[in-house]
Amino acid sequence: MPPAEKCRTRYGAYKYAALHLLLARWLRNHATANQYCYVTLGGTELKDCQSVHFIDPRMMGSAVSFETGRDRLGFAVANAASLATCGVTVTVQNADIFDFRRVSEEPHLFFFDFEGICAFGDYYLKFADMFLNGQLREQDTFFITSYLGRNPGWRKVMNEFDAQFRILGITDVEQKKVSYQRAHPSFTIYSALSHANMQTDIQVNCIGCVEYRDTSPMGVYGYVVGTGSTEFERFIRESPYYHANRGIAARI
Ligand SMILES: C[S@@+](CC[C@H](N)C(=O)[O-])C[C@H]1O[C@@H](n2cnc3c(N)ncnc32)[C@H](O)[C@@H]1O
């Protein structure tokens, strides 16, 4: 394989099975508008864009895919050009998805298809900015992918989320590990809302988490934004959980 080919974002069926489960759950229970603007990290292959378009082109009334990887950008642009010949229009932007700026009032569907862990560092600040500047707002939906493999060290996890585990009344170490896997992006999102001081301004619900194994163990988590307020314990506990191998599991 030529070196450039190695940087392509190619995944197996489990990733898309997980994504499609979550999409199906969202469409059946939560999607309200006919038309959405689709904002994604489509990688080099834009495969999620193809799925969304196949399900219903109105879910991507407009579509933009962000790509910061210089080695990946050319492939993404070429794939976008090829998809355009099939009627699938995706604009590829060489920028950070957190710099996204809305150009339409329509509800947006975001796919933050990260390769790493959506916790620690400054993720909560980036999401806080998106809430504060109205880039993520009521009627929007967002999916987050997060890495579930080698954690940054259980000690670090326990320290980082000590306050969250206390609020949830979780003291058992194994239960803490399970909760981390099922909810760490939700911890990040709630921290973002707190940092933005917007917990009482909008209601964010986690519509589900699907854990799967592709090139590595991953989880995909879905969120809808509505009116009302977001209470931490309800936000964490009401999320249904599905494991690709073990099936449906009890809630936290
Ligand atoms: C997991 S891959 C995307 C796979 C794609 N969604 C699919 O279904 O085939 C994530 C891509 O987003 C890029 N990326 C990660 N974080 C980003 C960010 N904050 N802004 C822009 N691009 C980012 C990575 O370089 C990578 O190409």
Short mmCIF file of C-alpha atoms and ligand atoms in Angstrom, two decimals:
data_model
loop_
_atom_site.label_atom_id
_atom_site.label_comp_id
_atom_site.label_asym_id
_atom_site.label_seq_id
_atom_site.Cartn_x
_atom_site.Cartn_y
_atom_site.Cartn_z
CA MET A 1 0.00 0.00 0.00
CA PRO A 2 1.53 3.40 -0.93
CA PRO A 3 2.27 5.47 2.23
CA ALA A 4 -0.45 8.04 1.46
CA GLU A 5 -3.08 5.28 1.33
CA LYS A 6 -2.36 4.38 4.95
CA CYS A 7 -3.91 7.57 6.24
CA ARG A 8 -7.33 6.77 4.80
CA THR A 9 -10.12 6.40 7.35
CA ARG A 10 -11.45 2.96 6.53
CA TYR A 11 -13.56 1.07 9.03
CA GLY A 12 -15.47 -2.19 9.13
CA ALA A 13 -19.14 -3.04 9.42
CA TYR A 14 -19.38 -2.81 13.22
CA LYS A 15 -18.79 0.94 13.20
CA TYR A 16 -21.63 1.52 10.77
CA ALA A 17 -23.89 -1.00 12.50
CA ALA A 18 -23.48 1.04 15.70
CA LEU A 19 -24.00 4.34 13.93
CA HIS A 20 -27.08 3.03 12.10
CA LEU A 21 -28.61 1.68 15.33
CA LEU A 22 -28.31 5.10 16.86
CA LEU A 23 -29.60 6.80 13.72
CA ALA A 24 -32.60 4.44 13.69
CA ARG A 25 -33.33 5.15 17.36
CA TRP A 26 -33.09 8.89 16.77
CA LEU A 27 -35.28 8.80 13.64
CA ARG A 28 -37.96 6.71 15.34
CA ASN A 29 -38.09 8.61 18.63
CA HIS A 30 -36.59 12.06 18.34
CA ALA A 31 -36.22 13.52 14.84
CA THR A 32 -38.87 16.17 14.37
CA ALA A 33 -37.86 18.29 11.41
CA ASN A 34 -38.03 17.21 7.79
CA GLN A 35 -34.76 18.77 6.87
CA TYR A 36 -31.42 18.89 8.67
CA CYS A 37 -28.03 20.40 7.98
CA TYR A 38 -25.43 17.69 8.41
CA VAL A 39 -22.09 18.62 9.98
CA THR A 40 -19.58 15.81 10.23
CA LEU A 41 -16.08 14.49 10.52
CA GLY A 42 -16.44 12.40 7.38
CA GLY A 43 -12.79 11.38 7.18
CA THR A 44 -11.35 10.47 3.78
CA GLU A 45 -14.20 8.19 2.70
CA LEU A 46 -17.27 10.22 3.77
CA LYS A 47 -19.03 6.91 4.41
CA ASP A 48 -21.33 8.33 7.09
CA CYS A 49 -22.46 10.97 4.56
CA GLN A 50 -23.34 8.22 2.12
CA SER A 51 -25.41 6.40 4.78
CA VAL A 52 -27.26 9.51 5.88
CA HIS A 53 -28.00 10.46 2.28
CA PHE A 54 -29.19 6.94 1.49
CA ILE A 55 -31.57 6.97 4.50
CA ASP A 56 -33.04 10.32 3.49
CA PRO A 57 -31.34 13.09 1.49
CA ARG A 58 -33.34 15.61 3.52
CA MET A 59 -31.18 14.73 6.52
CA MET A 60 -28.41 16.51 4.67
CA GLY A 61 -30.16 19.49 3.12
CA SER A 62 -26.63 20.79 3.24
CA ALA A 63 -23.60 18.84 4.36
CA VAL A 64 -20.16 19.90 5.46
CA SER A 65 -17.31 17.65 6.52
CA PHE A 66 -14.39 19.05 8.50
CA GLU A 67 -10.92 17.64 8.11
CA THR A 68 -7.80 18.93 9.85
CA GLY A 69 -5.54 16.08 8.68
CA ARG A 70 -3.49 17.49 5.79
CA ASP A 71 -2.68 14.00 4.50
CA ARG A 72 -6.40 13.14 4.53
CA LEU A 73 -7.80 16.27 2.99
CA GLY A 74 -6.99 15.42 -0.65
CA PHE A 75 -8.74 12.05 -0.40
CA ALA A 76 -11.78 13.67 1.20
CA VAL A 77 -12.01 16.33 -1.50
CA ALA A 78 -11.65 13.70 -4.25
CA ASN A 79 -14.34 11.53 -2.65
CA ALA A 80 -16.66 14.53 -2.31
CA ALA A 81 -16.21 15.20 -6.04
CA SER A 82 -16.99 11.59 -6.85
CA LEU A 83 -20.07 11.56 -4.59
CA ALA A 84 -21.33 14.72 -6.28
CA THR A 85 -21.68 12.70 -9.50
CA CYS A 86 -24.16 10.49 -7.57
CA GLY A 87 -26.14 13.49 -6.32
CA VAL A 88 -24.56 13.55 -2.84
CA THR A 89 -23.28 17.05 -2.14
CA VAL A 90 -20.75 17.41 0.65
CA THR A 91 -18.48 20.41 1.13
CA VAL A 92 -15.13 19.49 2.65
CA GLN A 93 -13.54 22.17 4.84
CA ASN A 94 -9.93 22.11 5.97
CA ALA A 95 -10.78 23.40 9.45
CA ASP A 96 -11.60 22.32 12.99
CA ILE A 97 -15.21 21.22 13.46
CA PHE A 98 -15.31 23.31 16.63
CA ASP A 99 -14.88 26.39 14.42
CA PHE A 100 -18.13 25.58 12.62
CA ARG A 101 -20.43 28.57 12.05
CA ARG A 102 -24.09 28.15 11.14
CA VAL A 103 -25.33 29.61 7.89
CA SER A 104 -28.85 28.23 8.23
CA GLU A 105 -31.62 28.33 10.83
CA GLU A 106 -32.57 24.71 10.15
CA PRO A 107 -31.90 22.08 12.83
CA HIS A 108 -28.46 20.55 12.55
CA LEU A 109 -27.30 16.96 12.89
CA PHE A 110 -23.67 16.81 14.02
CA PHE A 111 -21.44 13.76 13.92
CA PHE A 112 -18.35 14.30 16.07
CA ASP A 113 -16.75 11.10 14.89
CA PHE A 114 -13.59 11.35 16.99
CA GLU A 115 -10.79 8.81 16.96
CA GLY A 116 -9.71 9.52 20.55
CA ILE A 117 -11.34 9.85 23.97
CA CYS A 118 -14.01 12.53 24.25
CA ALA A 119 -13.04 13.45 27.81
CA PHE A 120 -10.09 15.06 29.57
CA GLY A 121 -8.24 18.01 28.04
CA ASP A 122 -10.26 20.88 26.70
CA TYR A 123 -13.17 19.08 25.02
CA TYR A 124 -15.60 20.51 27.58
CA LEU A 125 -14.38 24.04 26.78
CA LYS A 126 -14.85 23.48 23.06
CA PHE A 127 -18.39 22.18 23.51
CA ALA A 128 -19.09 24.99 26.00
CA ASP A 129 -18.14 27.50 23.30
CA MET A 130 -20.45 25.79 20.83
CA PHE A 131 -23.36 26.03 23.29
CA LEU A 132 -22.51 29.61 24.28
CA ASN A 133 -22.21 30.94 20.74
CA GLY A 134 -25.35 29.10 19.64
CA GLN A 135 -23.64 26.75 17.17
CA LEU A 136 -25.18 23.86 19.12
CA ARG A 137 -28.71 24.77 20.09
CA GLU A 138 -32.28 23.63 20.65
CA GLN A 139 -33.63 21.24 18.00
CA ASP A 140 -30.12 20.06 17.14
CA THR A 141 -28.88 16.49 17.44
CA PHE A 142 -25.31 15.41 17.91
CA PHE A 143 -23.53 12.08 17.91
CA ILE A 144 -20.11 11.61 19.47
CA THR A 145 -17.72 8.71 18.93
CA SER A 146 -15.21 8.02 21.67
CA TYR A 147 -12.38 5.56 22.11
CA LEU A 148 -12.90 2.89 24.77
CA GLY A 149 -9.64 1.02 24.52
CA ARG A 150 -6.61 1.60 26.69
CA ASN A 151 -7.92 4.17 29.11
CA PRO A 152 -5.58 6.95 30.25
CA GLY A 153 -5.14 4.97 33.50
CA TRP A 154 -7.98 4.01 35.83
CA ARG A 155 -6.45 6.15 38.58
CA LYS A 156 -6.73 9.19 36.31
CA VAL A 157 -10.31 8.24 35.39
CA MET A 158 -11.27 7.85 39.07
CA ASN A 159 -9.72 11.21 39.97
CA GLU A 160 -11.08 13.08 36.98
CA PHE A 161 -14.65 11.91 37.51
CA ASP A 162 -14.68 11.62 41.29
CA ALA A 163 -17.33 14.35 41.68
CA GLN A 164 -19.56 12.73 39.04
CA PHE A 165 -19.33 9.28 40.68
CA ARG A 166 -20.16 10.83 44.07
CA ILE A 167 -23.26 12.56 42.70
CA LEU A 168 -24.33 9.27 41.11
CA GLY A 169 -23.65 7.45 44.38
CA ILE A 170 -21.27 5.00 42.67
CA THR A 171 -18.58 3.73 45.04
CA ASP A 172 -17.71 0.32 43.59
CA VAL A 173 -14.61 0.50 41.37
CA GLU A 174 -15.93 -1.94 38.74
CA GLN A 175 -19.19 -0.01 38.56
CA LYS A 176 -17.21 3.20 38.13
CA LYS A 177 -15.39 1.64 35.18
CA VAL A 178 -18.67 0.61 33.56
CA SER A 179 -20.12 4.06 34.17
CA TYR A 180 -17.06 5.69 32.65
CA GLN A 181 -17.47 3.60 29.51
CA ARG A 182 -21.16 4.33 29.21
CA ALA A 183 -21.11 7.97 30.12
CA HIS A 184 -17.76 9.76 29.82
CA PRO A 185 -18.83 11.84 26.77
CA SER A 186 -21.96 12.73 28.77
CA PHE A 187 -19.72 13.85 31.64
CA THR A 188 -17.91 16.04 29.13
CA ILE A 189 -21.14 17.48 27.76
CA TYR A 190 -22.49 18.22 31.22
CA SER A 191 -19.18 19.90 32.16
CA ALA A 192 -19.53 21.99 29.01
CA LEU A 193 -23.06 23.04 29.97
CA SER A 194 -21.88 23.88 33.50
CA HIS A 195 -18.92 25.84 32.20
CA ALA A 196 -21.24 27.78 29.90
CA ASN A 197 -23.67 28.13 32.83
CA MET A 198 -26.45 26.87 30.55
CA GLN A 199 -27.77 23.84 32.49
CA THR A 200 -31.02 25.69 33.14
CA ASP A 201 -31.27 27.14 29.62
CA ILE A 202 -31.42 24.01 27.48
CA GLN A 203 -32.23 20.36 27.94
CA VAL A 204 -29.74 17.86 26.57
CA ASN A 205 -30.83 14.22 26.56
CA CYS A 206 -28.61 11.27 25.82
CA ILE A 207 -30.67 9.07 23.50
CA GLY A 208 -28.31 6.12 23.74
CA CYS A 209 -24.83 4.73 23.73
CA VAL A 210 -23.76 1.86 21.49
CA GLU A 211 -20.47 0.16 22.24
CA TYR A 212 -18.74 -1.68 19.42
CA ARG A 213 -15.38 -2.98 18.35
CA ASP A 214 -13.85 -1.91 15.07
CA THR A 215 -10.14 -1.30 14.64
CA SER A 216 -10.37 -0.59 18.39
CA PRO A 217 -13.14 -0.61 21.04
CA MET A 218 -15.32 2.44 20.58
CA GLY A 219 -18.66 3.86 21.66
CA VAL A 220 -21.06 6.09 19.77
CA TYR A 221 -23.30 8.32 21.87
CA GLY A 222 -26.35 10.30 20.71
CA TYR A 223 -27.73 13.55 22.12
CA VAL A 224 -30.73 15.72 21.39
CA VAL A 225 -31.05 19.34 22.46
CA GLY A 226 -34.43 20.71 23.49
CA THR A 227 -36.13 23.23 25.72
CA GLY A 228 -35.94 22.98 29.49
CA SER A 229 -33.01 22.33 31.75
CA THR A 230 -30.45 19.56 32.17
CA GLU A 231 -30.20 17.83 35.52
CA PHE A 232 -27.00 15.78 35.85
CA GLU A 233 -28.30 12.58 37.42
CA ARG A 234 -31.29 12.28 35.10
CA PHE A 235 -29.08 13.12 32.11
CA ILE A 236 -26.73 10.25 32.95
CA ARG A 237 -29.21 7.67 34.19
CA GLU A 238 -31.84 7.93 31.45
CA SER A 239 -29.53 6.94 28.64
CA PRO A 240 -30.15 3.46 27.21
CA TYR A 241 -27.10 1.36 26.57
CA TYR A 242 -26.39 -1.27 23.94
CA HIS A 243 -23.30 -3.44 23.62
CA ALA A 244 -22.64 -4.83 20.15
CA ASN A 245 -21.82 -8.30 21.56
CA ARG A 246 -23.75 -8.48 24.80
CA GLY A 247 -26.89 -6.59 23.75
CA ILE A 248 -29.00 -4.36 25.94
CA ALA A 249 -27.70 -3.67 29.43
CA ALA A 250 -29.20 -2.18 32.58
CA ARG A 251 -28.93 1.57 32.91
CA ILE A 252 -26.38 3.18 35.22
C1 LIG B 1 -13.13 8.64 12.61
S1 LIG B 1 -12.61 9.53 11.25
C2 LIG B 1 -14.08 9.75 10.29
C3 LIG B 1 -14.71 8.52 9.70
C4 LIG B 1 -15.96 8.81 8.92
N1 LIG B 1 -16.96 9.50 9.71
C5 LIG B 1 -16.55 7.55 8.35
O1 LIG B 1 -17.66 7.17 8.75
O2 LIG B 1 -15.93 6.90 7.50
C6 LIG B 1 -12.41 11.17 11.90
C7 LIG B 1 -11.79 12.16 10.95
O3 LIG B 1 -11.94 13.48 11.49
C8 LIG B 1 -10.69 14.18 11.50
N2 LIG B 1 -10.76 15.05 12.71
C9 LIG B 1 -10.66 14.66 14.00
N3 LIG B 1 -10.91 15.68 14.84
C10 LIG B 1 -11.18 16.76 14.05
C11 LIG B 1 -11.55 18.11 14.31
N4 LIG B 1 -11.69 18.57 15.57
N5 LIG B 1 -11.81 18.94 13.26
C12 LIG B 1 -11.64 18.49 11.98
N6 LIG B 1 -11.28 17.22 11.67
C13 LIG B 1 -11.06 16.36 12.68
C14 LIG B 1 -9.62 13.09 11.52
O4 LIG B 1 -8.44 13.53 10.88
C15 LIG B 1 -10.31 11.95 10.74
O5 LIG B 1 -10.04 12.03 9.36
#
